[in-house]
Amino acid sequence: MALFKHHRKEVPVLNTTSTADISFMLLIFFLVTSSMDTDKGLTRQLPPPDDTTEMEDRHIKERNVLALRIDAAGQMSCNGDSITRDELTRRVEEFVANRNDDPTLPEKSRREVHLLGLCHVSDRHVITIETHANTPYESYFDMQDAIVRGYNNLRNELAQQRFRHSFAQCSPEERASITLVYPQRISEKQPTTDAEANGATMQEGGSL
């Protein structure tokens, strides 16, 4: 007969019943309070439908159109002339602003703009972009960057003149007013192929 009895010590067990509920609540808390990055894209205007009336109107208003193209080799051209990225930025500024009311450059409207008063608004121009099916992505984004830089230069200039600070430092209200004066109006055409490009050339040149 044993003189001493060994008593087993029971290890206390943690109550995990509510652990799942607490984890779920924490997950909801972090989802609600955390800010998530959202994807940003390029704001672009889709090509209009093929309509004879609109085609005739665009032909009459040829002064309002700046036609850009990138070929399969990544070469940029503006209204048929080869152009570099820096030259394109300057061309966009000249085209959109039309400071001297040149009859070969876009028409402008006189409108009352909040915070700016009566302004000449460049709301009739359009920049068209035509690419080739094999256009390199790098060349495409170089062109987009050059175009946006031209718009930004004009907006910065107007912000400095009227508000004494850059466009980036403008309040949302000031930005909205400046954007009304220089709105981005860019239309992208469907990419062409070699066969389509050759067909267009034959139609322009006539039959041999």
JSON list of C-alpha atoms in Angstrom, two decimals:
[
{"chain": "A", "resi": 1, "resn": "MET", "atom": "CA", "xyz": [0.00, 0.00, 0.00]},
{"chain": "A", "resi": 2, "resn": "ALA", "atom": "CA", "xyz": [1.47, 3.30, -1.01]},
{"chain": "A", "resi": 3, "resn": "LEU", "atom": "CA", "xyz": [2.12, 5.76, 1.74]},
{"chain": "A", "resi": 4, "resn": "PHE", "atom": "CA", "xyz": [1.51, 8.75, -0.47]},
{"chain": "A", "resi": 5, "resn": "LYS", "atom": "CA", "xyz": [-1.14, 9.36, -3.09]},
{"chain": "A", "resi": 6, "resn": "HIS", "atom": "CA", "xyz": [-0.07, 11.22, -6.20]},
{"chain": "A", "resi": 7, "resn": "HIS", "atom": "CA", "xyz": [-2.68, 13.80, -7.10]},
{"chain": "A", "resi": 8, "resn": "ARG", "atom": "CA", "xyz": [-2.87, 14.75, -10.74]},
{"chain": "A", "resi": 9, "resn": "LYS", "atom": "CA", "xyz": [-2.84, 18.45, -11.32]},
{"chain": "A", "resi": 10, "resn": "GLU", "atom": "CA", "xyz": [-5.29, 19.49, -13.98]},
{"chain": "A", "resi": 11, "resn": "VAL", "atom": "CA", "xyz": [-3.94, 22.08, -16.40]},
{"chain": "A", "resi": 12, "resn": "PRO", "atom": "CA", "xyz": [-6.49, 24.83, -16.90]},
{"chain": "A", "resi": 13, "resn": "VAL", "atom": "CA", "xyz": [-7.77, 25.01, -20.48]},
{"chain": "A", "resi": 14, "resn": "LEU", "atom": "CA", "xyz": [-8.16, 28.38, -22.18]},
{"chain": "A", "resi": 15, "resn": "ASN", "atom": "CA", "xyz": [-11.64, 29.19, -23.27]},
{"chain": "A", "resi": 16, "resn": "THR", "atom": "CA", "xyz": [-11.31, 29.90, -27.03]},
{"chain": "A", "resi": 17, "resn": "THR", "atom": "CA", "xyz": [-14.99, 30.08, -27.74]},
{"chain": "A", "resi": 18, "resn": "SER", "atom": "CA", "xyz": [-14.96, 33.81, -28.52]},
{"chain": "A", "resi": 19, "resn": "THR", "atom": "CA", "xyz": [-11.56, 33.90, -30.30]},
{"chain": "A", "resi": 20, "resn": "ALA", "atom": "CA", "xyz": [-13.09, 33.45, -33.74]},
{"chain": "A", "resi": 21, "resn": "ASP", "atom": "CA", "xyz": [-15.60, 36.23, -33.07]},
{"chain": "A", "resi": 22, "resn": "ILE", "atom": "CA", "xyz": [-12.85, 38.58, -31.91]},
{"chain": "A", "resi": 23, "resn": "SER", "atom": "CA", "xyz": [-10.73, 37.80, -35.00]},
{"chain": "A", "resi": 24, "resn": "PHE", "atom": "CA", "xyz": [-13.68, 38.47, -37.27]},
{"chain": "A", "resi": 25, "resn": "MET", "atom": "CA", "xyz": [-14.38, 41.79, -35.57]},
{"chain": "A", "resi": 26, "resn": "LEU", "atom": "CA", "xyz": [-10.72, 42.83, -35.88]},
{"chain": "A", "resi": 27, "resn": "LEU", "atom": "CA", "xyz": [-10.74, 41.94, -39.57]},
{"chain": "A", "resi": 28, "resn": "ILE", "atom": "CA", "xyz": [-13.83, 44.09, -40.16]},
{"chain": "A", "resi": 29, "resn": "PHE", "atom": "CA", "xyz": [-12.23, 46.93, -38.19]},
{"chain": "A", "resi": 30, "resn": "PHE", "atom": "CA", "xyz": [-9.05, 46.94, -40.33]},
{"chain": "A", "resi": 31, "resn": "LEU", "atom": "CA", "xyz": [-11.05, 46.68, -43.57]},
{"chain": "A", "resi": 32, "resn": "VAL", "atom": "CA", "xyz": [-13.18, 49.68, -42.61]},
{"chain": "A", "resi": 33, "resn": "THR", "atom": "CA", "xyz": [-10.36, 51.89, -41.31]},
{"chain": "A", "resi": 34, "resn": "SER", "atom": "CA", "xyz": [-7.64, 51.02, -43.83]},
{"chain": "A", "resi": 35, "resn": "SER", "atom": "CA", "xyz": [-7.29, 53.00, -47.06]},
{"chain": "A", "resi": 36, "resn": "MET", "atom": "CA", "xyz": [-6.78, 51.00, -50.22]},
{"chain": "A", "resi": 37, "resn": "ASP", "atom": "CA", "xyz": [-5.09, 52.16, -53.40]},
{"chain": "A", "resi": 38, "resn": "THR", "atom": "CA", "xyz": [-7.35, 52.32, -56.41]},
{"chain": "A", "resi": 39, "resn": "ASP", "atom": "CA", "xyz": [-6.21, 51.77, -59.95]},
{"chain": "A", "resi": 40, "resn": "LYS", "atom": "CA", "xyz": [-6.10, 54.90, -62.06]},
{"chain": "A", "resi": 41, "resn": "GLY", "atom": "CA", "xyz": [-6.41, 54.98, -65.82]},
{"chain": "A", "resi": 42, "resn": "LEU", "atom": "CA", "xyz": [-6.20, 57.45, -68.62]},
{"chain": "A", "resi": 43, "resn": "THR", "atom": "CA", "xyz": [-9.33, 59.51, -69.21]},
{"chain": "A", "resi": 44, "resn": "ARG", "atom": "CA", "xyz": [-10.07, 59.34, -72.87]},
{"chain": "A", "resi": 45, "resn": "GLN", "atom": "CA", "xyz": [-12.94, 60.12, -75.21]},
{"chain": "A", "resi": 46, "resn": "LEU", "atom": "CA", "xyz": [-14.08, 57.22, -77.39]},
{"chain": "A", "resi": 47, "resn": "PRO", "atom": "CA", "xyz": [-14.28, 57.75, -81.15]},
{"chain": "A", "resi": 48, "resn": "PRO", "atom": "CA", "xyz": [-17.74, 58.91, -82.31]},
{"chain": "A", "resi": 49, "resn": "PRO", "atom": "CA", "xyz": [-19.92, 56.56, -84.40]},
{"chain": "A", "resi": 50, "resn": "ASP", "atom": "CA", "xyz": [-19.54, 56.63, -88.17]},
{"chain": "A", "resi": 51, "resn": "ASP", "atom": "CA", "xyz": [-22.09, 59.21, -89.20]},
{"chain": "A", "resi": 52, "resn": "THR", "atom": "CA", "xyz": [-22.02, 61.15, -92.48]},
{"chain": "A", "resi": 53, "resn": "THR", "atom": "CA", "xyz": [-23.18, 64.40, -90.86]},
{"chain": "A", "resi": 54, "resn": "GLU", "atom": "CA", "xyz": [-20.52, 64.21, -88.17]},
{"chain": "A", "resi": 55, "resn": "MET", "atom": "CA", "xyz": [-17.86, 63.33, -90.75]},
{"chain": "A", "resi": 56, "resn": "GLU", "atom": "CA", "xyz": [-18.76, 66.43, -92.79]},
{"chain": "A", "resi": 57, "resn": "ASP", "atom": "CA", "xyz": [-18.77, 68.61, -89.67]},
{"chain": "A", "resi": 58, "resn": "ARG", "atom": "CA", "xyz": [-15.33, 67.32, -88.64]},
{"chain": "A", "resi": 59, "resn": "HIS", "atom": "CA", "xyz": [-14.05, 68.03, -92.17]},
{"chain": "A", "resi": 60, "resn": "ILE", "atom": "CA", "xyz": [-15.30, 71.64, -91.98]},
{"chain": "A", "resi": 61, "resn": "LYS", "atom": "CA", "xyz": [-13.76, 72.04, -88.52]},
{"chain": "A", "resi": 62, "resn": "GLU", "atom": "CA", "xyz": [-10.40, 70.61, -89.52]},
{"chain": "A", "resi": 63, "resn": "ARG", "atom": "CA", "xyz": [-8.69, 73.44, -87.66]},
{"chain": "A", "resi": 64, "resn": "ASN", "atom": "CA", "xyz": [-9.95, 71.93, -84.40]},
{"chain": "A", "resi": 65, "resn": "VAL", "atom": "CA", "xyz": [-8.24, 68.57, -84.91]},
{"chain": "A", "resi": 66, "resn": "LEU", "atom": "CA", "xyz": [-4.64, 67.66, -84.10]},
{"chain": "A", "resi": 67, "resn": "ALA", "atom": "CA", "xyz": [-3.99, 64.23, -85.66]},
{"chain": "A", "resi": 68, "resn": "LEU", "atom": "CA", "xyz": [-1.27, 62.16, -84.00]},
{"chain": "A", "resi": 69, "resn": "ARG", "atom": "CA", "xyz": [-0.01, 58.75, -85.09]},
{"chain": "A", "resi": 70, "resn": "ILE", "atom": "CA", "xyz": [2.51, 56.16, -83.95]},
{"chain": "A", "resi": 71, "resn": "ASP", "atom": "CA", "xyz": [3.65, 53.55, -86.45]},
{"chain": "A", "resi": 72, "resn": "ALA", "atom": "CA", "xyz": [4.81, 49.98, -85.81]},
{"chain": "A", "resi": 73, "resn": "ALA", "atom": "CA", "xyz": [8.39, 51.20, -85.26]},
{"chain": "A", "resi": 74, "resn": "GLY", "atom": "CA", "xyz": [7.31, 53.67, -82.57]},
{"chain": "A", "resi": 75, "resn": "GLN", "atom": "CA", "xyz": [7.83, 56.78, -84.71]},
{"chain": "A", "resi": 76, "resn": "MET", "atom": "CA", "xyz": [5.47, 59.62, -83.78]},
{"chain": "A", "resi": 77, "resn": "SER", "atom": "CA", "xyz": [3.96, 61.98, -86.32]},
{"chain": "A", "resi": 78, "resn": "CYS", "atom": "CA", "xyz": [1.73, 65.04, -86.03]},
{"chain": "A", "resi": 79, "resn": "ASN", "atom": "CA", "xyz": [-0.54, 65.90, -88.97]},
{"chain": "A", "resi": 80, "resn": "GLY", "atom": "CA", "xyz": [1.71, 63.72, -91.13]},
{"chain": "A", "resi": 81, "resn": "ASP", "atom": "CA", "xyz": [5.04, 65.23, -90.01]},
{"chain": "A", "resi": 82, "resn": "SER", "atom": "CA", "xyz": [7.54, 63.32, -87.86]},
{"chain": "A", "resi": 83, "resn": "ILE", "atom": "CA", "xyz": [7.87, 64.78, -84.38]},
{"chain": "A", "resi": 84, "resn": "THR", "atom": "CA", "xyz": [9.82, 64.17, -81.16]},
{"chain": "A", "resi": 85, "resn": "ARG", "atom": "CA", "xyz": [8.34, 63.94, -77.68]},
{"chain": "A", "resi": 86, "resn": "ASP", "atom": "CA", "xyz": [9.49, 67.44, -76.64]},
{"chain": "A", "resi": 87, "resn": "GLU", "atom": "CA", "xyz": [8.28, 68.93, -79.92]},
{"chain": "A", "resi": 88, "resn": "LEU", "atom": "CA", "xyz": [4.91, 67.25, -79.38]},
{"chain": "A", "resi": 89, "resn": "THR", "atom": "CA", "xyz": [4.54, 68.87, -75.94]},
{"chain": "A", "resi": 90, "resn": "ARG", "atom": "CA", "xyz": [5.18, 72.31, -77.43]},
{"chain": "A", "resi": 91, "resn": "ARG", "atom": "CA", "xyz": [2.79, 71.57, -80.32]},
{"chain": "A", "resi": 92, "resn": "VAL", "atom": "CA", "xyz": [0.01, 70.58, -77.91]},
{"chain": "A", "resi": 93, "resn": "GLU", "atom": "CA", "xyz": [0.48, 73.81, -75.93]},
{"chain": "A", "resi": 94, "resn": "GLU", "atom": "CA", "xyz": [0.37, 75.92, -79.09]},
{"chain": "A", "resi": 95, "resn": "PHE", "atom": "CA", "xyz": [-2.62, 74.01, -80.47]},
{"chain": "A", "resi": 96, "resn": "VAL", "atom": "CA", "xyz": [-4.78, 74.04, -77.32]},
{"chain": "A", "resi": 97, "resn": "ALA", "atom": "CA", "xyz": [-3.98, 77.62, -76.21]},
{"chain": "A", "resi": 98, "resn": "ASN", "atom": "CA", "xyz": [-4.17, 79.36, -79.64]},
{"chain": "A", "resi": 99, "resn": "ARG", "atom": "CA", "xyz": [-3.00, 82.54, -77.94]},
{"chain": "A", "resi": 100, "resn": "ASN", "atom": "CA", "xyz": [-3.14, 84.74, -81.06]},
{"chain": "A", "resi": 101, "resn": "ASP", "atom": "CA", "xyz": [-6.51, 83.48, -82.30]},
{"chain": "A", "resi": 102, "resn": "ASP", "atom": "CA", "xyz": [-4.87, 81.88, -85.33]},
{"chain": "A", "resi": 103, "resn": "PRO", "atom": "CA", "xyz": [-7.56, 80.80, -87.87]},
{"chain": "A", "resi": 104, "resn": "THR", "atom": "CA", "xyz": [-5.63, 77.57, -88.51]},
{"chain": "A", "resi": 105, "resn": "LEU", "atom": "CA", "xyz": [-5.79, 76.62, -84.81]},
{"chain": "A", "resi": 106, "resn": "PRO", "atom": "CA", "xyz": [-8.84, 75.60, -82.73]},
{"chain": "A", "resi": 107, "resn": "GLU", "atom": "CA", "xyz": [-11.80, 77.85, -82.13]},
{"chain": "A", "resi": 108, "resn": "LYS", "atom": "CA", "xyz": [-12.52, 78.93, -78.56]},
{"chain": "A", "resi": 109, "resn": "SER", "atom": "CA", "xyz": [-15.67, 79.89, -76.67]},
{"chain": "A", "resi": 110, "resn": "ARG", "atom": "CA", "xyz": [-16.22, 82.89, -74.43]},
{"chain": "A", "resi": 111, "resn": "ARG", "atom": "CA", "xyz": [-17.62, 81.65, -71.14]},
{"chain": "A", "resi": 112, "resn": "GLU", "atom": "CA", "xyz": [-18.05, 82.85, -67.59]},
{"chain": "A", "resi": 113, "resn": "VAL", "atom": "CA", "xyz": [-15.85, 80.62, -65.43]},
{"chain": "A", "resi": 114, "resn": "HIS", "atom": "CA", "xyz": [-16.14, 80.48, -61.65]},
{"chain": "A", "resi": 115, "resn": "LEU", "atom": "CA", "xyz": [-13.23, 82.29, -59.93]},
{"chain": "A", "resi": 116, "resn": "LEU", "atom": "CA", "xyz": [-11.81, 83.38, -63.29]},
{"chain": "A", "resi": 117, "resn": "GLY", "atom": "CA", "xyz": [-14.54, 85.52, -64.81]},
{"chain": "A", "resi": 118, "resn": "LEU", "atom": "CA", "xyz": [-15.05, 85.79, -68.57]},
{"chain": "A", "resi": 119, "resn": "CYS", "atom": "CA", "xyz": [-12.51, 83.53, -70.33]},
{"chain": "A", "resi": 120, "resn": "HIS", "atom": "CA", "xyz": [-11.66, 82.17, -73.75]},
{"chain": "A", "resi": 121, "resn": "VAL", "atom": "CA", "xyz": [-12.26, 78.45, -73.18]},
{"chain": "A", "resi": 122, "resn": "SER", "atom": "CA", "xyz": [-10.55, 75.87, -75.41]},
{"chain": "A", "resi": 123, "resn": "ASP", "atom": "CA", "xyz": [-13.53, 73.51, -75.53]},
{"chain": "A", "resi": 124, "resn": "ARG", "atom": "CA", "xyz": [-13.72, 72.76, -79.27]},
{"chain": "A", "resi": 125, "resn": "HIS", "atom": "CA", "xyz": [-10.34, 71.18, -79.95]},
{"chain": "A", "resi": 126, "resn": "VAL", "atom": "CA", "xyz": [-9.72, 67.45, -80.13]},
{"chain": "A", "resi": 127, "resn": "ILE", "atom": "CA", "xyz": [-6.46, 65.49, -80.23]},
{"chain": "A", "resi": 128, "resn": "THR", "atom": "CA", "xyz": [-6.82, 62.22, -82.13]},
{"chain": "A", "resi": 129, "resn": "ILE", "atom": "CA", "xyz": [-4.40, 59.34, -81.60]},
{"chain": "A", "resi": 130, "resn": "GLU", "atom": "CA", "xyz": [-3.96, 56.54, -84.12]},
{"chain": "A", "resi": 131, "resn": "THR", "atom": "CA", "xyz": [-1.69, 53.60, -83.36]},
{"chain": "A", "resi": 132, "resn": "HIS", "atom": "CA", "xyz": [-0.52, 50.50, -85.20]},
{"chain": "A", "resi": 133, "resn": "ALA", "atom": "CA", "xyz": [-1.32, 47.04, -83.89]},
{"chain": "A", "resi": 134, "resn": "ASN", "atom": "CA", "xyz": [2.44, 46.54, -83.32]},
{"chain": "A", "resi": 135, "resn": "THR", "atom": "CA", "xyz": [3.16, 49.95, -81.77]},
{"chain": "A", "resi": 136, "resn": "PRO", "atom": "CA", "xyz": [5.58, 49.50, -78.81]},
{"chain": "A", "resi": 137, "resn": "TYR", "atom": "CA", "xyz": [3.98, 50.23, -75.44]},
{"chain": "A", "resi": 138, "resn": "GLU", "atom": "CA", "xyz": [6.91, 52.46, -74.47]},
{"chain": "A", "resi": 139, "resn": "SER", "atom": "CA", "xyz": [6.34, 54.70, -77.50]},
{"chain": "A", "resi": 140, "resn": "TYR", "atom": "CA", "xyz": [2.61, 54.86, -76.80]},
{"chain": "A", "resi": 141, "resn": "PHE", "atom": "CA", "xyz": [3.15, 55.98, -73.20]},
{"chain": "A", "resi": 142, "resn": "ASP", "atom": "CA", "xyz": [5.84, 58.45, -74.32]},
{"chain": "A", "resi": 143, "resn": "MET", "atom": "CA", "xyz": [3.25, 60.09, -76.55]},
{"chain": "A", "resi": 144, "resn": "GLN", "atom": "CA", "xyz": [0.63, 60.12, -73.79]},
{"chain": "A", "resi": 145, "resn": "ASP", "atom": "CA", "xyz": [3.17, 61.65, -71.40]},
{"chain": "A", "resi": 146, "resn": "ALA", "atom": "CA", "xyz": [4.07, 64.38, -73.91]},
{"chain": "A", "resi": 147, "resn": "ILE", "atom": "CA", "xyz": [0.40, 65.26, -74.44]},
{"chain": "A", "resi": 148, "resn": "VAL", "atom": "CA", "xyz": [-0.44, 65.41, -70.73]},
{"chain": "A", "resi": 149, "resn": "ARG", "atom": "CA", "xyz": [2.67, 67.49, -70.07]},
{"chain": "A", "resi": 150, "resn": "GLY", "atom": "CA", "xyz": [1.45, 70.04, -72.61]},
{"chain": "A", "resi": 151, "resn": "TYR", "atom": "CA", "xyz": [-1.92, 70.34, -70.86]},
{"chain": "A", "resi": 152, "resn": "ASN", "atom": "CA", "xyz": [-0.23, 70.55, -67.44]},
{"chain": "A", "resi": 153, "resn": "ASN", "atom": "CA", "xyz": [2.08, 73.34, -68.62]},
{"chain": "A", "resi": 154, "resn": "LEU", "atom": "CA", "xyz": [-0.90, 75.42, -69.74]},
{"chain": "A", "resi": 155, "resn": "ARG", "atom": "CA", "xyz": [-2.78, 74.76, -66.50]},
{"chain": "A", "resi": 156, "resn": "ASN", "atom": "CA", "xyz": [0.26, 75.62, -64.38]},
{"chain": "A", "resi": 157, "resn": "GLU", "atom": "CA", "xyz": [0.75, 78.85, -66.30]},
{"chain": "A", "resi": 158, "resn": "LEU", "atom": "CA", "xyz": [-2.87, 79.91, -65.76]},
{"chain": "A", "resi": 159, "resn": "ALA", "atom": "CA", "xyz": [-2.74, 78.93, -62.08]},
{"chain": "A", "resi": 160, "resn": "GLN", "atom": "CA", "xyz": [0.38, 81.05, -61.55]},
{"chain": "A", "resi": 161, "resn": "GLN", "atom": "CA", "xyz": [-1.22, 84.02, -63.33]},
{"chain": "A", "resi": 162, "resn": "ARG", "atom": "CA", "xyz": [-4.55, 83.94, -61.49]},
{"chain": "A", "resi": 163, "resn": "PHE", "atom": "CA", "xyz": [-3.87, 82.25, -58.14]},
{"chain": "A", "resi": 164, "resn": "ARG", "atom": "CA", "xyz": [-0.12, 82.83, -57.66]},
{"chain": "A", "resi": 165, "resn": "HIS", "atom": "CA", "xyz": [0.69, 79.15, -57.15]},
{"chain": "A", "resi": 166, "resn": "SER", "atom": "CA", "xyz": [1.07, 76.00, -59.23]},
{"chain": "A", "resi": 167, "resn": "PHE", "atom": "CA", "xyz": [-1.81, 73.87, -60.47]},
{"chain": "A", "resi": 168, "resn": "ALA", "atom": "CA", "xyz": [-0.77, 71.09, -58.06]},
{"chain": "A", "resi": 169, "resn": "GLN", "atom": "CA", "xyz": [-1.21, 73.50, -55.13]},
{"chain": "A", "resi": 170, "resn": "CYS", "atom": "CA", "xyz": [-4.66, 74.66, -56.24]},
{"chain": "A", "resi": 171, "resn": "SER", "atom": "CA", "xyz": [-7.74, 73.88, -54.23]},
{"chain": "A", "resi": 172, "resn": "PRO", "atom": "CA", "xyz": [-10.31, 71.51, -55.79]},
{"chain": "A", "resi": 173, "resn": "GLU", "atom": "CA", "xyz": [-12.43, 74.56, -56.67]},
{"chain": "A", "resi": 174, "resn": "GLU", "atom": "CA", "xyz": [-9.51, 76.32, -58.38]},
{"chain": "A", "resi": 175, "resn": "ARG", "atom": "CA", "xyz": [-8.54, 73.16, -60.27]},
{"chain": "A", "resi": 176, "resn": "ALA", "atom": "CA", "xyz": [-12.08, 72.73, -61.56]},
{"chain": "A", "resi": 177, "resn": "SER", "atom": "CA", "xyz": [-12.08, 76.29, -62.91]},
{"chain": "A", "resi": 178, "resn": "ILE", "atom": "CA", "xyz": [-8.71, 75.91, -64.65]},
{"chain": "A", "resi": 179, "resn": "THR", "atom": "CA", "xyz": [-9.71, 72.54, -66.10]},
{"chain": "A", "resi": 180, "resn": "LEU", "atom": "CA", "xyz": [-12.77, 74.18, -67.67]},
{"chain": "A", "resi": 181, "resn": "VAL", "atom": "CA", "xyz": [-10.47, 76.58, -69.54]},
{"chain": "A", "resi": 182, "resn": "TYR", "atom": "CA", "xyz": [-8.10, 73.82, -70.70]},
{"chain": "A", "resi": 183, "resn": "PRO", "atom": "CA", "xyz": [-10.05, 70.53, -70.77]},
{"chain": "A", "resi": 184, "resn": "GLN", "atom": "CA", "xyz": [-8.35, 67.36, -71.98]},
{"chain": "A", "resi": 185, "resn": "ARG", "atom": "CA", "xyz": [-10.06, 66.34, -75.21]},
{"chain": "A", "resi": 186, "resn": "ILE", "atom": "CA", "xyz": [-8.34, 63.23, -76.56]},
{"chain": "A", "resi": 187, "resn": "SER", "atom": "CA", "xyz": [-9.88, 60.64, -78.86]},
{"chain": "A", "resi": 188, "resn": "GLU", "atom": "CA", "xyz": [-8.21, 57.32, -79.68]},
{"chain": "A", "resi": 189, "resn": "LYS", "atom": "CA", "xyz": [-8.87, 55.43, -82.89]},
{"chain": "A", "resi": 190, "resn": "GLN", "atom": "CA", "xyz": [-8.78, 51.67, -83.28]},
{"chain": "A", "resi": 191, "resn": "PRO", "atom": "CA", "xyz": [-5.22, 50.36, -83.94]},
{"chain": "A", "resi": 192, "resn": "THR", "atom": "CA", "xyz": [-4.52, 49.73, -87.62]},
{"chain": "A", "resi": 193, "resn": "THR", "atom": "CA", "xyz": [-2.74, 46.80, -89.25]},
{"chain": "A", "resi": 194, "resn": "ASP", "atom": "CA", "xyz": [-0.32, 46.75, -92.18]},
{"chain": "A", "resi": 195, "resn": "ALA", "atom": "CA", "xyz": [-3.11, 45.60, -94.52]},
{"chain": "A", "resi": 196, "resn": "GLU", "atom": "CA", "xyz": [-5.40, 48.46, -93.46]},
{"chain": "A", "resi": 197, "resn": "ALA", "atom": "CA", "xyz": [-2.60, 51.02, -93.76]},
{"chain": "A", "resi": 198, "resn": "ASN", "atom": "CA", "xyz": [-1.71, 49.80, -97.27]},
{"chain": "A", "resi": 199, "resn": "GLY", "atom": "CA", "xyz": [-5.39, 49.90, -98.27]},
{"chain": "A", "resi": 200, "resn": "ALA", "atom": "CA", "xyz": [-5.71, 53.49, -97.11]},
{"chain": "A", "resi": 201, "resn": "THR", "atom": "CA", "xyz": [-2.58, 54.44, -99.07]},
{"chain": "A", "resi": 202, "resn": "MET", "atom": "CA", "xyz": [-3.94, 52.84, -102.27]},
{"chain": "A", "resi": 203, "resn": "GLN", "atom": "CA", "xyz": [-7.24, 54.71, -101.89]},
{"chain": "A", "resi": 204, "resn": "GLU", "atom": "CA", "xyz": [-5.44, 58.03, -101.45]},
{"chain": "A", "resi": 205, "resn": "GLY", "atom": "CA", "xyz": [-3.05, 57.42, -104.33]},
{"chain": "A", "resi": 206, "resn": "GLY", "atom": "CA", "xyz": [-5.58, 55.89, -106.73]},
{"chain": "A", "resi": 207, "resn": "SER", "atom": "CA", "xyz": [-5.13, 52.82, -108.90]},
{"chain": "A", "resi": 208, "resn": "LEU", "atom": "CA", "xyz": [-1.93, 52.24, -110.85]}
]
